[in-house]
JSON list of C-alpha atoms in Angstrom, two decimals:
[
{"chain": "A", "resi": 13, "resn": "MET", "atom": "CA", "xyz": [13.37, 33.32, 9.22]},
{"chain": "A", "resi": 14, "resn": "SER", "atom": "CA", "xyz": [15.38, 31.95, 6.28]},
{"chain": "A", "resi": 15, "resn": "LEU", "atom": "CA", "xyz": [16.12, 28.28, 5.71]},
{"chain": "A", "resi": 16, "resn": "VAL", "atom": "CA", "xyz": [19.76, 28.86, 6.67]},
{"chain": "A", "resi": 17, "resn": "GLU", "atom": "CA", "xyz": [18.80, 30.57, 9.93]},
{"chain": "A", "resi": 18, "resn": "GLU", "atom": "CA", "xyz": [16.32, 27.79, 10.72]},
{"chain": "A", "resi": 19, "resn": "SER", "atom": "CA", "xyz": [18.93, 25.08, 10.19]},
{"chain": "A", "resi": 20, "resn": "CYS", "atom": "CA", "xyz": [21.23, 26.81, 12.71]},
{"chain": "A", "resi": 21, "resn": "ASP", "atom": "CA", "xyz": [18.54, 27.17, 15.33]},
{"chain": "A", "resi": 22, "resn": "PRO", "atom": "CA", "xyz": [18.95, 24.37, 17.95]},
{"chain": "A", "resi": 23, "resn": "LEU", "atom": "CA", "xyz": [15.20, 24.52, 18.61]},
{"chain": "A", "resi": 24, "resn": "TYR", "atom": "CA", "xyz": [14.36, 24.10, 14.93]},
{"chain": "A", "resi": 25, "resn": "ILE", "atom": "CA", "xyz": [13.09, 20.66, 13.96]},
{"chain": "A", "resi": 26, "resn": "GLY", "atom": "CA", "xyz": [12.35, 19.53, 10.39]},
{"chain": "A", "resi": 27, "resn": "GLN", "atom": "CA", "xyz": [12.92, 21.20, 7.04]},
{"chain": "A", "resi": 28, "resn": "HIS", "atom": "CA", "xyz": [10.80, 22.99, 4.45]},
{"chain": "A", "resi": 29, "resn": "CYS", "atom": "CA", "xyz": [9.88, 21.35, 1.15]},
{"chain": "A", "resi": 30, "resn": "ARG", "atom": "CA", "xyz": [11.90, 22.89, -1.70]},
{"chain": "A", "resi": 31, "resn": "VAL", "atom": "CA", "xyz": [8.91, 23.08, -4.03]},
{"chain": "A", "resi": 32, "resn": "LYS", "atom": "CA", "xyz": [8.21, 26.83, -4.22]},
{"chain": "A", "resi": 33, "resn": "THR", "atom": "CA", "xyz": [4.43, 26.41, -4.26]},
{"chain": "A", "resi": 34, "resn": "CYS", "atom": "CA", "xyz": [4.56, 24.11, -1.22]},
{"chain": "A", "resi": 35, "resn": "GLY", "atom": "CA", "xyz": [7.17, 25.01, 1.40]},
{"chain": "A", "resi": 36, "resn": "THR", "atom": "CA", "xyz": [5.61, 22.59, 3.90]},
{"chain": "A", "resi": 37, "resn": "LEU", "atom": "CA", "xyz": [7.56, 22.15, 7.12]},
{"chain": "A", "resi": 38, "resn": "ASP", "atom": "CA", "xyz": [8.11, 18.37, 7.27]},
{"chain": "A", "resi": 39, "resn": "PHE", "atom": "CA", "xyz": [9.45, 16.74, 10.43]},
{"chain": "A", "resi": 40, "resn": "LEU", "atom": "CA", "xyz": [10.52, 13.70, 8.40]},
{"chain": "A", "resi": 41, "resn": "PRO", "atom": "CA", "xyz": [11.82, 15.29, 5.18]},
{"chain": "A", "resi": 42, "resn": "ILE", "atom": "CA", "xyz": [13.11, 13.12, 2.33]},
{"chain": "A", "resi": 43, "resn": "LYS", "atom": "CA", "xyz": [16.11, 13.84, 0.12]},
{"chain": "A", "resi": 44, "resn": "CYS", "atom": "CA", "xyz": [15.78, 13.23, -3.61]},
{"chain": "A", "resi": 45, "resn": "THR", "atom": "CA", "xyz": [18.46, 10.79, -4.78]},
{"chain": "A", "resi": 46, "resn": "PHE", "atom": "CA", "xyz": [18.92, 12.75, -8.01]},
{"chain": "A", "resi": 47, "resn": "CYS", "atom": "CA", "xyz": [19.01, 16.47, -7.11]},
{"chain": "A", "resi": 48, "resn": "GLU", "atom": "CA", "xyz": [19.76, 15.86, -3.37]},
{"chain": "A", "resi": 49, "resn": "LEU", "atom": "CA", "xyz": [17.30, 18.56, -2.28]},
{"chain": "A", "resi": 50, "resn": "ILE", "atom": "CA", "xyz": [14.82, 18.15, 0.57]},
{"chain": "A", "resi": 51, "resn": "TYR", "atom": "CA", "xyz": [11.10, 17.60, -0.06]},
{"chain": "A", "resi": 52, "resn": "CYS", "atom": "CA", "xyz": [7.96, 16.71, 1.87]},
{"chain": "A", "resi": 53, "resn": "LYS", "atom": "CA", "xyz": [6.30, 13.30, 1.54]},
{"chain": "A", "resi": 54, "resn": "GLU", "atom": "CA", "xyz": [4.02, 14.65, -1.21]},
{"chain": "A", "resi": 55, "resn": "HIS", "atom": "CA", "xyz": [6.83, 15.95, -3.44]},
{"chain": "A", "resi": 56, "resn": "HIS", "atom": "CA", "xyz": [9.84, 13.74, -2.65]},
{"chain": "A", "resi": 57, "resn": "THR", "atom": "CA", "xyz": [9.49, 11.58, -5.78]},
{"chain": "A", "resi": 58, "resn": "PRO", "atom": "CA", "xyz": [11.32, 12.88, -8.90]},
{"chain": "A", "resi": 59, "resn": "HIS", "atom": "CA", "xyz": [8.06, 12.96, -10.86]},
{"chain": "A", "resi": 60, "resn": "ASN", "atom": "CA", "xyz": [6.20, 15.02, -8.25]},
{"chain": "A", "resi": 61, "resn": "HIS", "atom": "CA", "xyz": [8.80, 17.79, -8.03]},
{"chain": "A", "resi": 62, "resn": "GLN", "atom": "CA", "xyz": [9.72, 17.58, -11.73]},
{"chain": "A", "resi": 63, "resn": "CYS", "atom": "CA", "xyz": [13.33, 16.79, -10.97]},
{"chain": "A", "resi": 64, "resn": "GLU", "atom": "CA", "xyz": [15.67, 18.17, -13.61]},
{"chain": "A", "resi": 65, "resn": "LYS", "atom": "CA", "xyz": [18.64, 16.08, -12.51]},
{"chain": "A", "resi": 66, "resn": "VAL", "atom": "CA", "xyz": [17.26, 12.76, -13.75]},
{"chain": "A", "resi": 67, "resn": "PRO", "atom": "CA", "xyz": [19.16, 11.77, -16.92]},
{"chain": "A", "resi": 68, "resn": "GLU", "atom": "CA", "xyz": [16.92, 11.36, -19.97]},
{"chain": "A", "resi": 69, "resn": "LYS", "atom": "CA", "xyz": [17.98, 7.73, -20.44]},
{"chain": "A", "resi": 70, "resn": "GLN", "atom": "CA", "xyz": [17.29, 6.99, -16.82]},
{"chain": "A", "resi": 71, "resn": "ARG", "atom": "CA", "xyz": [13.78, 8.45, -17.06]},
{"chain": "A", "resi": 72, "resn": "LYS", "atom": "CA", "xyz": [12.86, 5.56, -19.33]},
{"chain": "A", "resi": 73, "resn": "SER", "atom": "CA", "xyz": [14.91, 2.77, -17.78]},
{"chain": "A", "resi": 74, "resn": "ASP", "atom": "CA", "xyz": [15.33, 3.49, -14.08]},
{"chain": "A", "resi": 75, "resn": "VAL", "atom": "CA", "xyz": [12.73, 1.72, -11.92]},
{"chain": "A", "resi": 76, "resn": "GLN", "atom": "CA", "xyz": [13.17, 4.22, -9.10]},
{"chain": "A", "resi": 77, "resn": "TYR", "atom": "CA", "xyz": [12.08, 7.04, -11.40]},
{"chain": "A", "resi": 78, "resn": "GLN", "atom": "CA", "xyz": [9.37, 5.07, -13.19]},
{"chain": "A", "resi": 79, "resn": "SER", "atom": "CA", "xyz": [7.77, 3.81, -10.00]},
{"chain": "A", "resi": 80, "resn": "SER", "atom": "CA", "xyz": [7.49, 7.38, -8.68]},
{"chain": "A", "resi": 81, "resn": "GLN", "atom": "CA", "xyz": [5.05, 8.20, -11.47]},
{"chain": "A", "resi": 82, "resn": "PRO", "atom": "CA", "xyz": [1.27, 7.91, -11.00]},
{"chain": "A", "resi": 83, "resn": "CYS", "atom": "CA", "xyz": [-0.52, 4.62, -11.63]},
{"chain": "A", "resi": 84, "resn": "HIS", "atom": "CA", "xyz": [-1.78, 4.67, -15.23]},
{"chain": "A", "resi": 85, "resn": "VAL", "atom": "CA", "xyz": [-5.14, 3.23, -14.06]},
{"chain": "A", "resi": 86, "resn": "CYS", "atom": "CA", "xyz": [-6.12, 5.38, -11.06]},
{"chain": "A", "resi": 87, "resn": "GLN", "atom": "CA", "xyz": [-3.42, 8.11, -11.25]},
{"chain": "A", "resi": 88, "resn": "LEU", "atom": "CA", "xyz": [-2.33, 7.39, -7.67]},
{"chain": "A", "resi": 89, "resn": "ALA", "atom": "CA", "xyz": [1.26, 8.54, -7.06]},
{"chain": "A", "resi": 90, "resn": "ASP", "atom": "CA", "xyz": [2.69, 6.40, -4.29]},
{"chain": "A", "resi": 91, "resn": "ILE", "atom": "CA", "xyz": [6.18, 5.44, -3.12]},
{"chain": "A", "resi": 92, "resn": "VAL", "atom": "CA", "xyz": [5.30, 1.76, -3.52]},
{"chain": "A", "resi": 93, "resn": "ASN", "atom": "CA", "xyz": [4.12, 1.96, -7.15]},
{"chain": "A", "resi": 94, "resn": "VAL", "atom": "CA", "xyz": [5.60, -0.79, -9.32]},
{"chain": "A", "resi": 95, "resn": "VAL", "atom": "CA", "xyz": [6.46, -1.33, -12.97]},
{"chain": "A", "resi": 96, "resn": "CYS", "atom": "CA", "xyz": [4.88, -4.23, -14.88]},
{"chain": "A", "resi": 97, "resn": "GLU", "atom": "CA", "xyz": [7.65, -6.21, -16.54]},
{"chain": "A", "resi": 98, "resn": "GLU", "atom": "CA", "xyz": [5.31, -7.20, -19.38]},
{"chain": "A", "resi": 99, "resn": "CYS", "atom": "CA", "xyz": [3.94, -3.83, -20.57]},
{"chain": "A", "resi": 100, "resn": "GLU", "atom": "CA", "xyz": [6.30, -1.51, -18.59]},
{"chain": "A", "resi": 101, "resn": "ARG", "atom": "CA", "xyz": [3.39, 0.54, -17.28]},
{"chain": "A", "resi": 102, "resn": "VAL", "atom": "CA", "xyz": [3.47, 2.03, -13.78]},
{"chain": "A", "resi": 103, "resn": "CYS", "atom": "CA", "xyz": [0.83, 0.57, -11.46]},
{"chain": "A", "resi": 104, "resn": "CYS", "atom": "CA", "xyz": [-0.15, 1.06, -7.83]},
{"chain": "A", "resi": 105, "resn": "MET", "atom": "CA", "xyz": [-0.36, -1.90, -5.44]},
{"chain": "A", "resi": 106, "resn": "THR", "atom": "CA", "xyz": [-4.09, -2.36, -6.17]},
{"chain": "A", "resi": 107, "resn": "HIS", "atom": "CA", "xyz": [-3.61, -2.54, -9.96]},
{"chain": "A", "resi": 108, "resn": "ARG", "atom": "CA", "xyz": [-0.27, -4.35, -10.15]},
{"chain": "A", "resi": 109, "resn": "THR", "atom": "CA", "xyz": [-1.63, -7.70, -11.44]},
{"chain": "A", "resi": 110, "resn": "LEU", "atom": "CA", "xyz": [-2.04, -8.27, -15.18]},
{"chain": "A", "resi": 111, "resn": "GLU", "atom": "CA", "xyz": [-5.82, -8.49, -14.91]},
{"chain": "A", "resi": 112, "resn": "GLN", "atom": "CA", "xyz": [-6.27, -5.43, -12.69]},
{"chain": "A", "resi": 113, "resn": "HIS", "atom": "CA", "xyz": [-4.43, -3.05, -15.05]},
{"chain": "A", "resi": 114, "resn": "ASN", "atom": "CA", "xyz": [-5.66, -4.85, -18.20]},
{"chain": "A", "resi": 115, "resn": "CYS", "atom": "CA", "xyz": [-2.14, -5.56, -19.37]},
{"chain": "A", "resi": 116, "resn": "LYS", "atom": "CA", "xyz": [-1.77, -5.29, -23.14]},
{"chain": "A", "resi": 117, "resn": "THR", "atom": "CA", "xyz": [0.03, -8.66, -23.15]},
{"chain": "A", "resi": 118, "resn": "LEU", "atom": "CA", "xyz": [-3.18, -10.47, -22.14]},
{"chain": "A", "resi": 119, "resn": "PRO", "atom": "CA", "xyz": [-4.92, -12.35, -25.00]},
{"chain": "A", "resi": 120, "resn": "THR", "atom": "CA", "xyz": [-7.61, -10.15, -26.56]},
{"chain": "A", "resi": 121, "resn": "ASN", "atom": "CA", "xyz": [-10.17, -12.93, -26.32]},
{"chain": "A", "resi": 122, "resn": "ARG", "atom": "CA", "xyz": [-9.52, -13.47, -22.64]},
{"chain": "A", "resi": 123, "resn": "PRO", "atom": "CA", "xyz": [-12.18, -11.89, -20.41]},
{"chain": "A", "resi": 124, "resn": "VAL", "atom": "CA", "xyz": [-10.77, -9.52, -17.80]},
{"chain": "A", "resi": 125, "resn": "SER", "atom": "CA", "xyz": [-11.95, -10.68, -14.41]},
{"chain": "A", "resi": 126, "resn": "LYS", "atom": "CA", "xyz": [-11.20, -9.54, -10.91]},
{"chain": "A", "resi": 127, "resn": "PRO", "atom": "CA", "xyz": [-9.34, -12.08, -8.81]},
{"chain": "A", "resi": 128, "resn": "SER", "atom": "CA", "xyz": [-11.25, -13.51, -5.88]},
{"chain": "A", "resi": 129, "resn": "LEU", "atom": "CA", "xyz": [-8.49, -12.32, -3.60]},
{"chain": "A", "resi": 130, "resn": "PRO", "atom": "CA", "xyz": [-6.32, -9.25, -4.17]},
{"chain": "A", "resi": 131, "resn": "ALA", "atom": "CA", "xyz": [-2.84, -10.56, -4.80]},
{"chain": "A", "resi": 132, "resn": "THR", "atom": "CA", "xyz": [-0.22, -9.98, -2.14]},
{"chain": "A", "resi": 133, "resn": "THR", "atom": "CA", "xyz": [3.49, -9.75, -2.76]},
{"chain": "A", "resi": 134, "resn": "SER", "atom": "CA", "xyz": [3.87, -13.53, -2.46]},
{"chain": "A", "resi": 135, "resn": "THR", "atom": "CA", "xyz": [1.01, -14.36, -4.86]},
{"chain": "A", "resi": 136, "resn": "VAL", "atom": "CA", "xyz": [1.73, -12.05, -7.80]},
{"chain": "A", "resi": 137, "resn": "LYS", "atom": "CA", "xyz": [2.09, -14.08, -10.99]},
{"chain": "A", "resi": 138, "resn": "GLY", "atom": "CA", "xyz": [3.33, -12.72, -14.31]},
{"chain": "A", "resi": 139, "resn": "VAL", "atom": "CA", "xyz": [4.26, -9.32, -12.87]},
{"chain": "A", "resi": 140, "resn": "SER", "atom": "CA", "xyz": [7.65, -8.70, -11.34]},
{"chain": "A", "resi": 141, "resn": "LEU", "atom": "CA", "xyz": [9.74, -5.70, -10.50]},
{"chain": "A", "resi": 142, "resn": "LYS", "atom": "CA", "xyz": [12.91, -4.96, -12.39]},
{"chain": "A", "resi": 143, "resn": "ARG", "atom": "CA", "xyz": [15.97, -5.35, -10.14]},
{"chain": "A", "resi": 144, "resn": "LYS", "atom": "CA", "xyz": [13.75, -6.57, -7.30]},
{"chain": "A", "resi": 145, "resn": "GLY", "atom": "CA", "xyz": [15.36, -8.81, -4.71]},
{"chain": "A", "resi": 146, "resn": "ALA", "atom": "CA", "xyz": [14.59, -9.99, -1.19]},
{"chain": "A", "resi": 147, "resn": "LYS", "atom": "CA", "xyz": [15.83, -6.72, 0.30]},
{"chain": "A", "resi": 148, "resn": "SER", "atom": "CA", "xyz": [13.63, -4.66, -2.03]},
{"chain": "A", "resi": 149, "resn": "LEU", "atom": "CA", "xyz": [10.56, -6.72, -1.18]},
{"chain": "A", "resi": 150, "resn": "ALA", "atom": "CA", "xyz": [11.31, -6.40, 2.53]},
{"chain": "A", "resi": 151, "resn": "LEU", "atom": "CA", "xyz": [11.63, -2.62, 2.12]},
{"chain": "A", "resi": 152, "resn": "GLU", "atom": "CA", "xyz": [8.37, -2.54, 0.17]},
{"chain": "A", "resi": 153, "resn": "ARG", "atom": "CA", "xyz": [6.57, -4.33, 3.02]},
{"chain": "A", "resi": 154, "resn": "LYS", "atom": "CA", "xyz": [8.15, -1.98, 5.57]},
{"chain": "A", "resi": 155, "resn": "VAL", "atom": "CA", "xyz": [6.94, 1.05, 3.62]},
{"chain": "A", "resi": 156, "resn": "MET", "atom": "CA", "xyz": [3.45, -0.44, 3.36]},
{"chain": "A", "resi": 157, "resn": "VAL", "atom": "CA", "xyz": [3.32, -1.04, 7.12]},
{"chain": "A", "resi": 158, "resn": "MET", "atom": "CA", "xyz": [4.39, 2.57, 7.76]},
{"chain": "A", "resi": 159, "resn": "LYS", "atom": "CA", "xyz": [1.58, 3.72, 5.47]},
{"chain": "A", "resi": 160, "resn": "MET", "atom": "CA", "xyz": [-0.89, 1.50, 7.34]},
{"chain": "A", "resi": 161, "resn": "LYS", "atom": "CA", "xyz": [0.20, 2.87, 10.71]},
{"chain": "A", "resi": 162, "resn": "ASN", "atom": "CA", "xyz": [-0.72, 6.39, 9.59]},
{"chain": "A", "resi": 163, "resn": "LYS", "atom": "CA", "xyz": [-4.14, 5.44, 8.23]},
{"chain": "A", "resi": 164, "resn": "SER", "atom": "CA", "xyz": [-5.25, 2.32, 10.12]},
{"chain": "A", "resi": 165, "resn": "LYS", "atom": "CA", "xyz": [-8.53, 2.11, 11.98]},
{"chain": "A", "resi": 166, "resn": "GLY", "atom": "CA", "xyz": [-8.84, 0.10, 15.15]},
{"chain": "A", "resi": 167, "resn": "PRO", "atom": "CA", "xyz": [-9.17, 0.24, 18.93]},
{"chain": "A", "resi": 168, "resn": "GLY", "atom": "CA", "xyz": [-6.83, 2.72, 20.56]},
{"chain": "A", "resi": 169, "resn": "SER", "atom": "CA", "xyz": [-6.65, 0.47, 23.60]},
{"chain": "A", "resi": 170, "resn": "VAL", "atom": "CA", "xyz": [-4.35, -1.94, 21.75]},
{"chain": "A", "resi": 171, "resn": "PRO", "atom": "CA", "xyz": [-0.72, -1.03, 22.60]},
{"chain": "A", "resi": 172, "resn": "PRO", "atom": "CA", "xyz": [1.34, -0.05, 19.51]},
{"chain": "A", "resi": 173, "resn": "GLU", "atom": "CA", "xyz": [3.80, -2.91, 20.03]},
{"chain": "A", "resi": 174, "resn": "GLU", "atom": "CA", "xyz": [0.94, -5.45, 20.02]},
{"chain": "A", "resi": 175, "resn": "ARG", "atom": "CA", "xyz": [-0.76, -4.22, 16.83]},
{"chain": "A", "resi": 176, "resn": "LEU", "atom": "CA", "xyz": [-1.12, -6.27, 13.67]},
{"chain": "A", "resi": 177, "resn": "PHE", "atom": "CA", "xyz": [-1.60, -4.03, 10.59]},
{"chain": "A", "resi": 178, "resn": "ILE", "atom": "CA", "xyz": [-3.73, -5.60, 7.86]},
{"chain": "A", "resi": 179, "resn": "ASN", "atom": "CA", "xyz": [-5.21, -4.33, 4.59]},
{"chain": "A", "resi": 180, "resn": "VAL", "atom": "CA", "xyz": [-8.82, -5.58, 4.48]},
{"chain": "A", "resi": 181, "resn": "MET", "atom": "CA", "xyz": [-10.28, -5.69, 0.98]},
{"chain": "A", "resi": 182, "resn": "ARG", "atom": "CA", "xyz": [-13.91, -6.37, 0.04]},
{"chain": "A", "resi": 183, "resn": "ALA", "atom": "CA", "xyz": [-15.31, -8.05, -3.06]},
{"chain": "A", "resi": 184, "resn": "THR", "atom": "CA", "xyz": [-17.45, -4.98, -3.81]},
{"chain": "A", "resi": 185, "resn": "THR", "atom": "CA", "xyz": [-14.60, -2.47, -4.02]},
{"chain": "A", "resi": 186, "resn": "THR", "atom": "CA", "xyz": [-10.91, -2.20, -4.87]},
{"chain": "A", "resi": 187, "resn": "GLU", "atom": "CA", "xyz": [-10.32, 0.54, -2.30]},
{"chain": "A", "resi": 188, "resn": "PRO", "atom": "CA", "xyz": [-7.88, -0.55, 0.44]},
{"chain": "A", "resi": 189, "resn": "CYS", "atom": "CA", "xyz": [-8.99, -0.27, 4.06]},
{"chain": "A", "resi": 190, "resn": "TYR", "atom": "CA", "xyz": [-6.29, -0.45, 6.70]},
{"chain": "A", "resi": 191, "resn": "TYR", "atom": "CA", "xyz": [-6.99, -1.87, 10.16]},
{"chain": "A", "resi": 192, "resn": "HIS", "atom": "CA", "xyz": [-4.97, -2.73, 13.19]},
{"chain": "A", "resi": 193, "resn": "PHE", "atom": "CA", "xyz": [-5.88, -5.65, 15.43]},
{"chain": "A", "resi": 194, "resn": "SER", "atom": "CA", "xyz": [-4.32, -7.09, 18.52]},
{"chain": "A", "resi": 195, "resn": "LYS", "atom": "CA", "xyz": [-1.90, -9.92, 17.80]},
{"chain": "A", "resi": 196, "resn": "THR", "atom": "CA", "xyz": [-3.84, -11.97, 20.35]},
{"chain": "A", "resi": 197, "resn": "TRP", "atom": "CA", "xyz": [-7.19, -11.62, 18.57]},
{"chain": "A", "resi": 198, "resn": "SER", "atom": "CA", "xyz": [-8.84, -14.56, 16.86]},
{"chain": "A", "resi": 199, "resn": "VAL", "atom": "CA", "xyz": [-9.86, -14.36, 13.21]},
{"chain": "A", "resi": 200, "resn": "GLY", "atom": "CA", "xyz": [-13.50, -14.32, 14.31]},
{"chain": "A", "resi": 201, "resn": "ARG", "atom": "CA", "xyz": [-12.97, -11.29, 16.51]},
{"chain": "A", "resi": 202, "resn": "CYS", "atom": "CA", "xyz": [-11.23, -9.46, 13.65]},
{"chain": "A", "resi": 203, "resn": "VAL", "atom": "CA", "xyz": [-14.18, -10.24, 11.37]},
{"chain": "A", "resi": 204, "resn": "ASP", "atom": "CA", "xyz": [-16.65, -8.96, 13.97]},
{"chain": "A", "resi": 205, "resn": "HIS", "atom": "CA", "xyz": [-14.64, -5.77, 14.49]},
{"chain": "A", "resi": 206, "resn": "VAL", "atom": "CA", "xyz": [-14.41, -4.90, 10.78]},
{"chain": "A", "resi": 207, "resn": "ALA", "atom": "CA", "xyz": [-18.06, -5.83, 10.15]},
{"chain": "A", "resi": 208, "resn": "ALA", "atom": "CA", "xyz": [-19.20, -3.54, 12.97]},
{"chain": "A", "resi": 209, "resn": "HIS", "atom": "CA", "xyz": [-17.04, -0.66, 11.72]},
{"chain": "A", "resi": 210, "resn": "LEU", "atom": "CA", "xyz": [-18.22, -1.02, 8.10]},
{"chain": "A", "resi": 211, "resn": "LYS", "atom": "CA", "xyz": [-21.81, -1.77, 9.20]},
{"chain": "A", "resi": 212, "resn": "MET", "atom": "CA", "xyz": [-21.83, -5.02, 7.26]},
{"chain": "A", "resi": 213, "resn": "LYS", "atom": "CA", "xyz": [-24.41, -7.72, 7.93]},
{"chain": "A", "resi": 214, "resn": "ASN", "atom": "CA", "xyz": [-22.89, -10.30, 10.24]},
{"chain": "A", "resi": 215, "resn": "ASN", "atom": "CA", "xyz": [-24.97, -13.40, 10.88]},
{"chain": "A", "resi": 216, "resn": "ASN", "atom": "CA", "xyz": [-22.11, -15.66, 11.85]},
{"chain": "A", "resi": 217, "resn": "ASP", "atom": "CA", "xyz": [-23.92, -16.59, 15.06]},
{"chain": "A", "resi": 218, "resn": "LYS", "atom": "CA", "xyz": [-26.95, -17.87, 13.12]},
{"chain": "A", "resi": 219, "resn": "SER", "atom": "CA", "xyz": [-27.29, -21.12, 11.22]},
{"chain": "A", "resi": 220, "resn": "GLY", "atom": "CA", "xyz": [-28.43, -21.20, 7.60]},
{"chain": "A", "resi": 221, "resn": "CYS", "atom": "CA", "xyz": [-27.18, -17.66, 6.84]},
{"chain": "A", "resi": 222, "resn": "ASP", "atom": "CA", "xyz": [-24.27, -16.63, 4.65]},
{"chain": "A", "resi": 223, "resn": "MET", "atom": "CA", "xyz": [-21.09, -16.52, 6.70]},
{"chain": "A", "resi": 224, "resn": "LEU", "atom": "CA", "xyz": [-18.76, -13.51, 6.72]},
{"chain": "A", "resi": 225, "resn": "VAL", "atom": "CA", "xyz": [-15.16, -14.75, 6.53]},
{"chain": "A", "resi": 226, "resn": "MET", "atom": "CA", "xyz": [-11.61, -13.56, 5.94]},
{"chain": "A", "resi": 227, "resn": "CYS", "atom": "CA", "xyz": [-9.49, -15.17, 3.21]},
{"chain": "A", "resi": 228, "resn": "TYR", "atom": "CA", "xyz": [-5.75, -15.10, 2.77]},
{"chain": "A", "resi": 229, "resn": "ASN", "atom": "CA", "xyz": [-4.05, -16.56, -0.31]},
{"chain": "A", "resi": 230, "resn": "GLU", "atom": "CA", "xyz": [-7.51, -17.73, -1.43]},
{"chain": "A", "resi": 231, "resn": "GLU", "atom": "CA", "xyz": [-7.98, -19.84, 1.70]},
{"chain": "A", "resi": 232, "resn": "VAL", "atom": "CA", "xyz": [-10.65, -19.21, 4.33]},
{"chain": "A", "resi": 233, "resn": "LEU", "atom": "CA", "xyz": [-9.06, -18.55, 7.71]},
{"chain": "A", "resi": 234, "resn": "PRO", "atom": "CA", "xyz": [-10.46, -20.55, 10.65]},
{"chain": "A", "resi": 235, "resn": "MET", "atom": "CA", "xyz": [-12.53, -18.34, 12.95]},
{"chain": "A", "resi": 236, "resn": "SER", "atom": "CA", "xyz": [-11.03, -19.77, 16.13]},
{"chain": "A", "resi": 237, "resn": "GLY", "atom": "CA", "xyz": [-7.44, -19.42, 14.96]},
{"chain": "A", "resi": 238, "resn": "MET", "atom": "CA", "xyz": [-5.24, -16.52, 16.00]},
{"chain": "A", "resi": 239, "resn": "MET", "atom": "CA", "xyz": [-4.97, -13.88, 13.25]},
{"chain": "A", "resi": 240, "resn": "SER", "atom": "CA", "xyz": [-1.23, -13.41, 13.83]},
{"chain": "A", "resi": 241, "resn": "LYS", "atom": "CA", "xyz": [-0.68, -17.13, 13.18]},
{"chain": "A", "resi": 242, "resn": "PHE", "atom": "CA", "xyz": [-1.80, -16.81, 9.56]},
{"chain": "A", "resi": 243, "resn": "THR", "atom": "CA", "xyz": [-0.80, -13.24, 8.67]},
{"chain": "A", "resi": 244, "resn": "GLU", "atom": "CA", "xyz": [1.76, -10.58, 9.46]},
{"chain": "A", "resi": 245, "resn": "SER", "atom": "CA", "xyz": [1.72, -6.79, 9.32]},
{"chain": "A", "resi": 246, "resn": "GLY", "atom": "CA", "xyz": [1.53, -5.57, 5.72]},
{"chain": "A", "resi": 247, "resn": "ASP", "atom": "CA", "xyz": [-0.57, -8.49, 4.45]},
{"chain": "A", "resi": 248, "resn": "THR", "atom": "CA", "xyz": [-3.84, -8.21, 2.54]},
{"chain": "A", "resi": 249, "resn": "VAL", "atom": "CA", "xyz": [-6.93, -10.27, 3.32]},
{"chain": "A", "resi": 250, "resn": "LEU", "atom": "CA", "xyz": [-10.32, -10.45, 1.61]},
{"chain": "A", "resi": 251, "resn": "LEU", "atom": "CA", "xyz": [-13.55, -10.06, 3.60]},
{"chain": "A", "resi": 252, "resn": "LYS", "atom": "CA", "xyz": [-16.44, -11.84, 1.87]},
{"chain": "A", "resi": 253, "resn": "TYR", "atom": "CA", "xyz": [-19.60, -13.89, 2.35]},
{"chain": "A", "resi": 254, "resn": "ILE", "atom": "CA", "xyz": [-19.75, -17.64, 1.76]},
{"chain": "A", "resi": 255, "resn": "SER", "atom": "CA", "xyz": [-22.77, -19.91, 1.79]},
{"chain": "A", "resi": 256, "resn": "GLN", "atom": "CA", "xyz": [-23.11, -22.35, 4.69]},
{"chain": "A", "resi": 257, "resn": "SER", "atom": "CA", "xyz": [-25.43, -24.62, 2.73]}
]
């Protein structure tokens, strides 16, 4: 059946990706803003389908085109990639801070160190998006939450409307790990859930042992407090050990 015949079929849902080597039937296809053709989620960015309709000047200046390119650190091509205003390199959400992508504007004698807490949208310093406003940031968070919903780990017993989607980072890795918790869960319960899933040592019920905690904006969240009181879907927290001594 041709694409024209499929589009006329009342029982047909979705469209095929226009990349000849792909042709994936996508139920949520995305139209390229430059060539206006339909692509799957893997090829919808101009860079990934080698769009020929992007003007040469725009390739170098347009944030929408630049941010569709892979991160220069890890080569991850994501719809939420950003452009560093200092060095104009494309970075993914994990490497968007100056230190994480070793920005060339950093002093050469300054040691590159990993921040104690992965920066969230509200804590990024020195890196901003060109033409970014409140609406763009809200859209960025919405896209991140959609991404989390597709990949999050958590109890299936929690109703979708009661889920809190959080990116849990660890000090030992820069890989994101998406979880969903109930909005009624305490911070302590969230810690216990993630620790059990990742098989991390959890001696929070014992005195004198290192305590496993969650931090947000470099502050330790109180175990008895409700997780949804301190965070919202799309936020990033850091899971780490602290000494009780």
